[in-house]
mmCIF file of C-alpha atoms and ligand atoms in Angstrom:
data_model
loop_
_atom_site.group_PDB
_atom_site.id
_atom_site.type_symbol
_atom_site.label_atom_id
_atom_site.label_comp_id
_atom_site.label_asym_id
_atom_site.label_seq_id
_atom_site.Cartn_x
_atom_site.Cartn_y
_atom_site.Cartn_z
ATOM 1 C CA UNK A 1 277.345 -114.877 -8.562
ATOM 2 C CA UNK A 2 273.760 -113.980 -9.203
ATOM 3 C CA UNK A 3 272.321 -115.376 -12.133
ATOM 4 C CA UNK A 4 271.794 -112.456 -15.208
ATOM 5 C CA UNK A 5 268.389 -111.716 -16.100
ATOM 6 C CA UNK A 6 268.184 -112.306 -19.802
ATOM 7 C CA UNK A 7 265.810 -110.962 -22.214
ATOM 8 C CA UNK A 8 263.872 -113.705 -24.148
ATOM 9 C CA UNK A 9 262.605 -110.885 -26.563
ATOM 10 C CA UNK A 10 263.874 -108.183 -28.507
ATOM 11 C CA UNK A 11 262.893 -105.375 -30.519
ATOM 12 C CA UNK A 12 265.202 -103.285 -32.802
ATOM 13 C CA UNK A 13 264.674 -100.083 -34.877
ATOM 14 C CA UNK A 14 266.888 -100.557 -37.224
ATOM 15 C CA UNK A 15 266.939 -96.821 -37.808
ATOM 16 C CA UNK A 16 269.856 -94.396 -39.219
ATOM 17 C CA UNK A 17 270.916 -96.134 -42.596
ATOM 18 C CA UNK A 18 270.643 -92.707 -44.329
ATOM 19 C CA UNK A 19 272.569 -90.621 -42.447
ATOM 20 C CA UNK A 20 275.419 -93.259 -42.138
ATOM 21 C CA UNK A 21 275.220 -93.087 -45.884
ATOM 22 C CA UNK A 22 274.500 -89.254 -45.873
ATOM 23 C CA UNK A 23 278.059 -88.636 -43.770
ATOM 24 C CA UNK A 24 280.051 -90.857 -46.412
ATOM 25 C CA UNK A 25 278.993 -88.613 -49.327
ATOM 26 C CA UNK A 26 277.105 -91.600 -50.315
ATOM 27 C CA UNK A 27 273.020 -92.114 -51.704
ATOM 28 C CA UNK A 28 271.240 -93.342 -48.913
ATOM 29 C CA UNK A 29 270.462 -96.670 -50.599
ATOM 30 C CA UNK A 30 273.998 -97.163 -49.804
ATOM 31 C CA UNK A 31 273.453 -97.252 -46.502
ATOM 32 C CA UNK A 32 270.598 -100.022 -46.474
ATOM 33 C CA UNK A 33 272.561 -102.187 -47.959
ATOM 34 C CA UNK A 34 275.015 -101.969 -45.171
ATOM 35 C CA UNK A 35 271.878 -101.974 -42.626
ATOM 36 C CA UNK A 36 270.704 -105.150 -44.119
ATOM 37 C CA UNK A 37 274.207 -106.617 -43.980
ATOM 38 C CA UNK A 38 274.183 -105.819 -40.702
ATOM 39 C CA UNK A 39 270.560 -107.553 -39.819
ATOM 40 C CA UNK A 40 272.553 -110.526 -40.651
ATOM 41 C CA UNK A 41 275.548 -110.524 -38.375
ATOM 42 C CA UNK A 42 273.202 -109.269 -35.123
ATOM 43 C CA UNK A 43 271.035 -112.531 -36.107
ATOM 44 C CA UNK A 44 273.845 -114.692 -36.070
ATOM 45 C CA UNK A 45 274.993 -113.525 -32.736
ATOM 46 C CA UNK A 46 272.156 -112.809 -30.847
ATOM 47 C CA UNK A 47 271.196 -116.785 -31.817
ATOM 48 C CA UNK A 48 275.026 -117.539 -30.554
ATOM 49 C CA UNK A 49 274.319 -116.300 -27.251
ATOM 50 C CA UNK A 50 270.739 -117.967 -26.616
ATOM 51 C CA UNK A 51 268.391 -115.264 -27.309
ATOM 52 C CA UNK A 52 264.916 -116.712 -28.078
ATOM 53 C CA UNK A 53 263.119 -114.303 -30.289
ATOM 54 C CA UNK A 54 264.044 -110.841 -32.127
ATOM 55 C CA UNK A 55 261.997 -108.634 -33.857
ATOM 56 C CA UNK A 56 263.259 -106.494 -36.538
ATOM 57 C CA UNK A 57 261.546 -103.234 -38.018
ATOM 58 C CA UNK A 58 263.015 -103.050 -41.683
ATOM 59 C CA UNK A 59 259.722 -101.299 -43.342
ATOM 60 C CA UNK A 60 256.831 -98.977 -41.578
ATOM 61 C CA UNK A 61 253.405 -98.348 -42.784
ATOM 62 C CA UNK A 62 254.852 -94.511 -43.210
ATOM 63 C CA UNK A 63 257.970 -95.607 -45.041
ATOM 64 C CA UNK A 64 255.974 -95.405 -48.284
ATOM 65 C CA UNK A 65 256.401 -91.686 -47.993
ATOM 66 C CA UNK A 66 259.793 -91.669 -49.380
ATOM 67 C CA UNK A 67 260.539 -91.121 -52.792
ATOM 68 C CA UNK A 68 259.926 -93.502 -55.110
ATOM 69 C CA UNK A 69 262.906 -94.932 -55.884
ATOM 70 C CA UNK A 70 264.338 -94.959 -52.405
ATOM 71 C CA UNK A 71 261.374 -97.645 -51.433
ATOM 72 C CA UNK A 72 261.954 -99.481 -54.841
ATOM 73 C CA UNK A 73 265.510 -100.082 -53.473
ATOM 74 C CA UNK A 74 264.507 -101.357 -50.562
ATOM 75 C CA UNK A 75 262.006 -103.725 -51.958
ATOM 76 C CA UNK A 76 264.583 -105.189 -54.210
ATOM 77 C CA UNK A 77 266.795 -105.610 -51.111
ATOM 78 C CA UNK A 78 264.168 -107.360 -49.437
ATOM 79 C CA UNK A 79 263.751 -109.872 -52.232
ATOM 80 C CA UNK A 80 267.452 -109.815 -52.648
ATOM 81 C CA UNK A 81 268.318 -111.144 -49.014
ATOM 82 C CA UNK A 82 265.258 -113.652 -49.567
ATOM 83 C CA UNK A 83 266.496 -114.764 -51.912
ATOM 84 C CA UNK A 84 269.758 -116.167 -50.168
ATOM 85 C CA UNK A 85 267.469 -116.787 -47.000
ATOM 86 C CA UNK A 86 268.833 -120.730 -47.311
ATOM 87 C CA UNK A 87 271.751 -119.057 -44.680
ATOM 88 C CA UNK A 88 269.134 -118.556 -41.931
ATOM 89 C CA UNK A 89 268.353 -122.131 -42.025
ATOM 90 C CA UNK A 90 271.963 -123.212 -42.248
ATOM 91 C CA UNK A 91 272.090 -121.167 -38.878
ATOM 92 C CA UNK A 92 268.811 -122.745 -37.485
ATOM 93 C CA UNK A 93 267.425 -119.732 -37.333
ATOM 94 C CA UNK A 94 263.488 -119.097 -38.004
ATOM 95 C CA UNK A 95 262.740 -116.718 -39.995
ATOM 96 C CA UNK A 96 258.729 -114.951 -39.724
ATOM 97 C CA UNK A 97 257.181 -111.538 -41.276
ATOM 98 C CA UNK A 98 255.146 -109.464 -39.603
ATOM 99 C CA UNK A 99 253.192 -106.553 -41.324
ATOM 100 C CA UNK A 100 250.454 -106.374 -44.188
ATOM 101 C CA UNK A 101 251.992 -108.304 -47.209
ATOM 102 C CA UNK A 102 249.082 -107.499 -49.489
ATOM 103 C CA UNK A 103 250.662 -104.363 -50.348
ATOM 104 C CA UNK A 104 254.027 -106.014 -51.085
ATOM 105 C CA UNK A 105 254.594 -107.489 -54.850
ATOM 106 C CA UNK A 106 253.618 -111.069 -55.793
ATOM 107 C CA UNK A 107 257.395 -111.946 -55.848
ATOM 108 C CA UNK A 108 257.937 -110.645 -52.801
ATOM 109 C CA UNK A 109 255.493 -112.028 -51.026
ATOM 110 C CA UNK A 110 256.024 -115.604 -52.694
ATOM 111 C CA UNK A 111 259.893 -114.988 -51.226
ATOM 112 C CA UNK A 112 258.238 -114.467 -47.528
ATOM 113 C CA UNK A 113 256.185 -117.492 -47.886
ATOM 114 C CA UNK A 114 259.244 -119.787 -49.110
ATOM 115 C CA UNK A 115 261.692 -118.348 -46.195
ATOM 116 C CA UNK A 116 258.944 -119.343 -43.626
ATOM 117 C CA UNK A 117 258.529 -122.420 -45.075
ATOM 118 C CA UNK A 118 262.032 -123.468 -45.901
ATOM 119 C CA UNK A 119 262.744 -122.691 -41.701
ATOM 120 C CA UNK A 120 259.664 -123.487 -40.015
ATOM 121 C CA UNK A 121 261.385 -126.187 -38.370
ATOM 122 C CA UNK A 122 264.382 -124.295 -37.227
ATOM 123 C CA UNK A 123 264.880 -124.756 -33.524
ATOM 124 C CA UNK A 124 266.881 -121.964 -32.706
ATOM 125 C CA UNK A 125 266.248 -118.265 -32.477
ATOM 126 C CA UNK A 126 262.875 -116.847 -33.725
ATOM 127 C CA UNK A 127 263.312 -113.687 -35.969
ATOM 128 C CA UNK A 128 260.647 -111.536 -36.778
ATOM 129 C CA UNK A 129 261.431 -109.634 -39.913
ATOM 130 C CA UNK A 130 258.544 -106.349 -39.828
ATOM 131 C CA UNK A 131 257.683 -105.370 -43.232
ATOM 132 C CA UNK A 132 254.806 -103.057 -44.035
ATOM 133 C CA UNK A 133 254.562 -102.845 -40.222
ATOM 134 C CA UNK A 134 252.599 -100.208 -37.960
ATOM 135 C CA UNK A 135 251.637 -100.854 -34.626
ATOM 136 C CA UNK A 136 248.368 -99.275 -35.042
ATOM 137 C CA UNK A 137 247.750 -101.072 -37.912
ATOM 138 C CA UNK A 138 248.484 -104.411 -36.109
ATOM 139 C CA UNK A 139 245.948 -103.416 -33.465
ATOM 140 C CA UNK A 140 243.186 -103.032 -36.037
ATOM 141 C CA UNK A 141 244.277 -106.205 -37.207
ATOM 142 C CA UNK A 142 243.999 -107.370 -33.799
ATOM 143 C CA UNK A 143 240.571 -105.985 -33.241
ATOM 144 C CA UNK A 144 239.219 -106.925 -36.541
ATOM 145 C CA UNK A 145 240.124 -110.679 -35.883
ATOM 146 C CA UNK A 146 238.282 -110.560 -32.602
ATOM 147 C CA UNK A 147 235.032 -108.880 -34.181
ATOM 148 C CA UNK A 148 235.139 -111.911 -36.802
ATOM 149 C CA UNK A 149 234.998 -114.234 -34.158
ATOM 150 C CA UNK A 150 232.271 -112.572 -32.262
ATOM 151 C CA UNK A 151 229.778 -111.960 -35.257
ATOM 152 C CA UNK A 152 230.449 -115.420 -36.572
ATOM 153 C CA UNK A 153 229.258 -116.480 -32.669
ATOM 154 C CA UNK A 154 232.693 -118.583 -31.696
ATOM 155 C CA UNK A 155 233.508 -116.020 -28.473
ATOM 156 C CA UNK A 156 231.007 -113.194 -26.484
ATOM 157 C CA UNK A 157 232.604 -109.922 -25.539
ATOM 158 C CA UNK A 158 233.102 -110.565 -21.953
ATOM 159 C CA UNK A 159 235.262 -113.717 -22.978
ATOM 160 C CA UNK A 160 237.805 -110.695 -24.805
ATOM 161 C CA UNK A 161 240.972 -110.563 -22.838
ATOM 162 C CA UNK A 162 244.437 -109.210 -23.131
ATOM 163 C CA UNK A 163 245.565 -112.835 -23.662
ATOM 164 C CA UNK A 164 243.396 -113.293 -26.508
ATOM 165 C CA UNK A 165 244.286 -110.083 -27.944
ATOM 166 C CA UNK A 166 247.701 -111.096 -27.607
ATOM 167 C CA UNK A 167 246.952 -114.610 -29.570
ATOM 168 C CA UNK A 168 245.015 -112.088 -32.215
ATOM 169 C CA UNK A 169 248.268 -110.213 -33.529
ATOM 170 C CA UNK A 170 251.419 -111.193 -35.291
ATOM 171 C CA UNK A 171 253.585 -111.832 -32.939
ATOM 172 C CA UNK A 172 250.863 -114.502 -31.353
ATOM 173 C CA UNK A 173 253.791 -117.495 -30.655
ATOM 174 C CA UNK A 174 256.344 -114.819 -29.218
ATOM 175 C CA UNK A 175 257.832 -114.390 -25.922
ATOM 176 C CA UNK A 176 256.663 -111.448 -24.088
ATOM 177 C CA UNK A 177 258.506 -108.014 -25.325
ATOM 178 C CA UNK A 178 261.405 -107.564 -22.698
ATOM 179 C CA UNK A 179 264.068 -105.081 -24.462
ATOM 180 C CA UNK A 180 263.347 -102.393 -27.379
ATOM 181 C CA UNK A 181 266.082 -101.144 -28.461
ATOM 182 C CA UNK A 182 265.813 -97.871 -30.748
ATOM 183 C CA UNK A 183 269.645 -96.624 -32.651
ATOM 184 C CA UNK A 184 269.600 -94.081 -34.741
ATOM 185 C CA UNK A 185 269.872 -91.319 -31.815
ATOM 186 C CA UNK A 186 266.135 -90.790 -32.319
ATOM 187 C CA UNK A 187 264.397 -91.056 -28.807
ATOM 188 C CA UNK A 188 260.605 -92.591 -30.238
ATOM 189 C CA UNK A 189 258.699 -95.754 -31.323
ATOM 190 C CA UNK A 190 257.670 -94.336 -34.318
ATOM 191 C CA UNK A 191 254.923 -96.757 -34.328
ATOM 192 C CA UNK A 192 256.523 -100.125 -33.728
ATOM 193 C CA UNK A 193 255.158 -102.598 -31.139
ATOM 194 C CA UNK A 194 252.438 -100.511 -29.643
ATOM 195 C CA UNK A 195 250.525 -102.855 -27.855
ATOM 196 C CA UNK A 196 253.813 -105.476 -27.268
ATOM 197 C CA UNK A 197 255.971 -102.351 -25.885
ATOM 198 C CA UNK A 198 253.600 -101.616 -22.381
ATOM 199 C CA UNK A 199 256.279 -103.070 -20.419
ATOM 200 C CA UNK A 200 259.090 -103.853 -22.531
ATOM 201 C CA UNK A 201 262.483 -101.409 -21.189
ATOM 202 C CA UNK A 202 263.227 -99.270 -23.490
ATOM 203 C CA UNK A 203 267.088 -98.462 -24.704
ATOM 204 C CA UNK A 204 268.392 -96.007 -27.080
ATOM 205 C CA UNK A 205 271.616 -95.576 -28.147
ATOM 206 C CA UNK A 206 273.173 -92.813 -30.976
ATOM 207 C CA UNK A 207 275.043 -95.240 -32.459
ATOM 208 C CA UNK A 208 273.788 -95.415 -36.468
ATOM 209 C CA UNK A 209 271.973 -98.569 -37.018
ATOM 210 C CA UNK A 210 275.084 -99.923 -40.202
ATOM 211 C CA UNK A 211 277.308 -99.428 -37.407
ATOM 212 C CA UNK A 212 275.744 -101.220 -34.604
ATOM 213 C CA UNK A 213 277.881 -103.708 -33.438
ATOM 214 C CA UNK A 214 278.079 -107.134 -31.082
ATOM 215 C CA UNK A 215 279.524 -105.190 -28.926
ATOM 216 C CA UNK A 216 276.409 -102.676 -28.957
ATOM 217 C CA UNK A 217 273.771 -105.358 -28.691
ATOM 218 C CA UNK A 218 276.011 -106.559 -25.317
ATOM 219 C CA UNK A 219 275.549 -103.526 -24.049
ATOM 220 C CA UNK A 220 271.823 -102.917 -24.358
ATOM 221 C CA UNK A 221 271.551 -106.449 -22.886
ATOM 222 C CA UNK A 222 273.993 -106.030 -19.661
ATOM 223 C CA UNK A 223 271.781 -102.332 -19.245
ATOM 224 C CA UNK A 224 268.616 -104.468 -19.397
ATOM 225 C CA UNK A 225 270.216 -106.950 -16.491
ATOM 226 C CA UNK A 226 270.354 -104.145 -14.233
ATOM 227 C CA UNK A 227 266.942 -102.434 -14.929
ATOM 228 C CA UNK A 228 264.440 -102.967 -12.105
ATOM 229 C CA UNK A 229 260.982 -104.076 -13.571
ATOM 230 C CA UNK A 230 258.274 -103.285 -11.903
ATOM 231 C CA UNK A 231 255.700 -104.246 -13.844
ATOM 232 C CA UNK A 232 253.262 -101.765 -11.668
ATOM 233 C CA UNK A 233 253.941 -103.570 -8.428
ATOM 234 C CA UNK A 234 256.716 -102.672 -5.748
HETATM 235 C C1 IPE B 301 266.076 -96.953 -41.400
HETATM 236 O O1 IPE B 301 267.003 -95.970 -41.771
HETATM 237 C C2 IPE B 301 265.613 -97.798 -42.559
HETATM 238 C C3 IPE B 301 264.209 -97.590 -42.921
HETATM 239 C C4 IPE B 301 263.373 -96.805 -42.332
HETATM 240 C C5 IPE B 301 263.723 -98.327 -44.062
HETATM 241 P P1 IPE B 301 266.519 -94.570 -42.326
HETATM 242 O O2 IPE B 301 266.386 -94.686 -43.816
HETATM 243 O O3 IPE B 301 265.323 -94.084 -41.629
HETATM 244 O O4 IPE B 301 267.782 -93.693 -41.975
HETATM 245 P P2 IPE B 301 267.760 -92.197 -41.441
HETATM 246 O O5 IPE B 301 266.935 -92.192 -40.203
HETATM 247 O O6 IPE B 301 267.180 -91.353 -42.527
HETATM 248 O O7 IPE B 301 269.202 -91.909 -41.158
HETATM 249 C C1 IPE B 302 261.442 -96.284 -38.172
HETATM 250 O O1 IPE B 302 262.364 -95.388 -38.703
HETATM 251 C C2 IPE B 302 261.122 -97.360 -39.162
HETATM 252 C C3 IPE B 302 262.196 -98.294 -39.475
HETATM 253 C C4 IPE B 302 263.406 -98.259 -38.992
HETATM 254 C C5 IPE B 302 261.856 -99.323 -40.398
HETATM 255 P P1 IPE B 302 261.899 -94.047 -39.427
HETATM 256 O O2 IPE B 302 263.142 -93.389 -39.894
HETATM 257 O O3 IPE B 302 260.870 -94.327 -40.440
HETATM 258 O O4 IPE B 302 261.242 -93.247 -38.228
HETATM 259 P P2 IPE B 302 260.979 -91.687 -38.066
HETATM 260 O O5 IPE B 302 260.368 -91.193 -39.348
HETATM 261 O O6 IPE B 302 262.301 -91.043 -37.799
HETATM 262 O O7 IPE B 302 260.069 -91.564 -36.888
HETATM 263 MG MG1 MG B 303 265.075 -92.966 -39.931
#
């Protein structure tokens, strides 16, 4: 038997918590908490089966155009599962942001910090929560970094690379993007992984993001197995 071609990286939109809510009659908040619930279980089983690094998109840069309360809600959920983020250690499981904190409250952010900390050490899977996240934003991030580096006289402009731009953003110490997986039934990157995504295979499934399941995440892996990659070449 051949051996199966694994993905070392994954990216998931975890996209669709409101209108699982929406078709139970019930606020959409009601549906994050089940979406964050369910963060939790893929974790667990995507570090069962060996996976080395997954990246999750909980907040965009655009998600601050919801009402009010909605983002409130989600912000105390954040803090909430932080909070209890001692279980991702108990799993061996690290735990990273990704995003612009300085928007995010104090508390918050002092939650992020102590979740890092607490599992820097962790040996297993690498998970990449995204909050305040745009992958445009990431790129300027990216750039300004470089220019830093260039006016301060550490690098010249002909020593920029796409390997140094990759060691410029957040996801610097991550495996290459192999699998993006979108649910939700919605077929776009609505601004997630821009620059990580230019070979990555992309998968989307209909299936609402509260009810994506083990079995789901099998899937999208055994499609990725069969995928040819190319990567340009023949
Ligand atoms: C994803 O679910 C969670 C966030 C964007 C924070 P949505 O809230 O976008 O759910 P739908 O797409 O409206 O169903
Ligand atoms: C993408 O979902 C962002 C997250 C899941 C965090 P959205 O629901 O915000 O995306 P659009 O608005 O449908 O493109
Ligand atoms: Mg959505």
């Amino acid at each position: 038997m051949s051996e199966k071609i694994f993905p070392r990286h994954i990216a998931v939109v975890m996209d669709g918590n409101g209108r699982w809510a929406k078709k139970r009659l019930m606020p959409r908040t009601a549906g994050h908490k089940v979406g964050a619930s369910n963060f939790k279980t893929i974790c667990q089983y995507a570090n069962s089966i060996g996976i080395e690094c997954m990246t999750f998109y909980a907040f965009s840069t655009e998600n601050w155009k919801r009402p009010k309360e909605e983002v409130d809600t989600l912000m105390s959920l954040f803090a909430e599962y932080l909070r209890d983020s001692v279980n991702f250690k108990s799993e061996n499981i690290k735990l990273c942001f990704i995003g612009d904190r300085s928007a995010l409250s104090e508390e918050l952010q002092d939650l992020m910090a102590k979740a890092e900390k607490e599992s820097a050490d962790c040996t297993g899977m690498r998970v990449n929560l995204a909050i305040n996240y745009g992958g445009r934003d990431e790129i300027l991030y990216g750039v300004k970094n470089i220019c830093k580096k260039v006016s301060a006289g550490e690098i010249t402009l002909d020593q920029i690379d796409a390997e140094m731009f990759d060691k410029s953003i957040y996801t610097a110490d991550c495996p290459p993007l192999d699998l993006f997986i979108r649910p939700g039934g919605e077929y776009r990157i609505s601004n997630y992984l821009l620059w990580q995504s230019a070979y990555a295979e992309l998968y989307f499934c209909d299936t609402l993001w509260p009810d994506f399941s083990k079995k789901d995440l099998d899937k999208a892996i055994e499609v990725f197995a069969g995928r040819n990659r190319r990567f340009g070449g023949v």
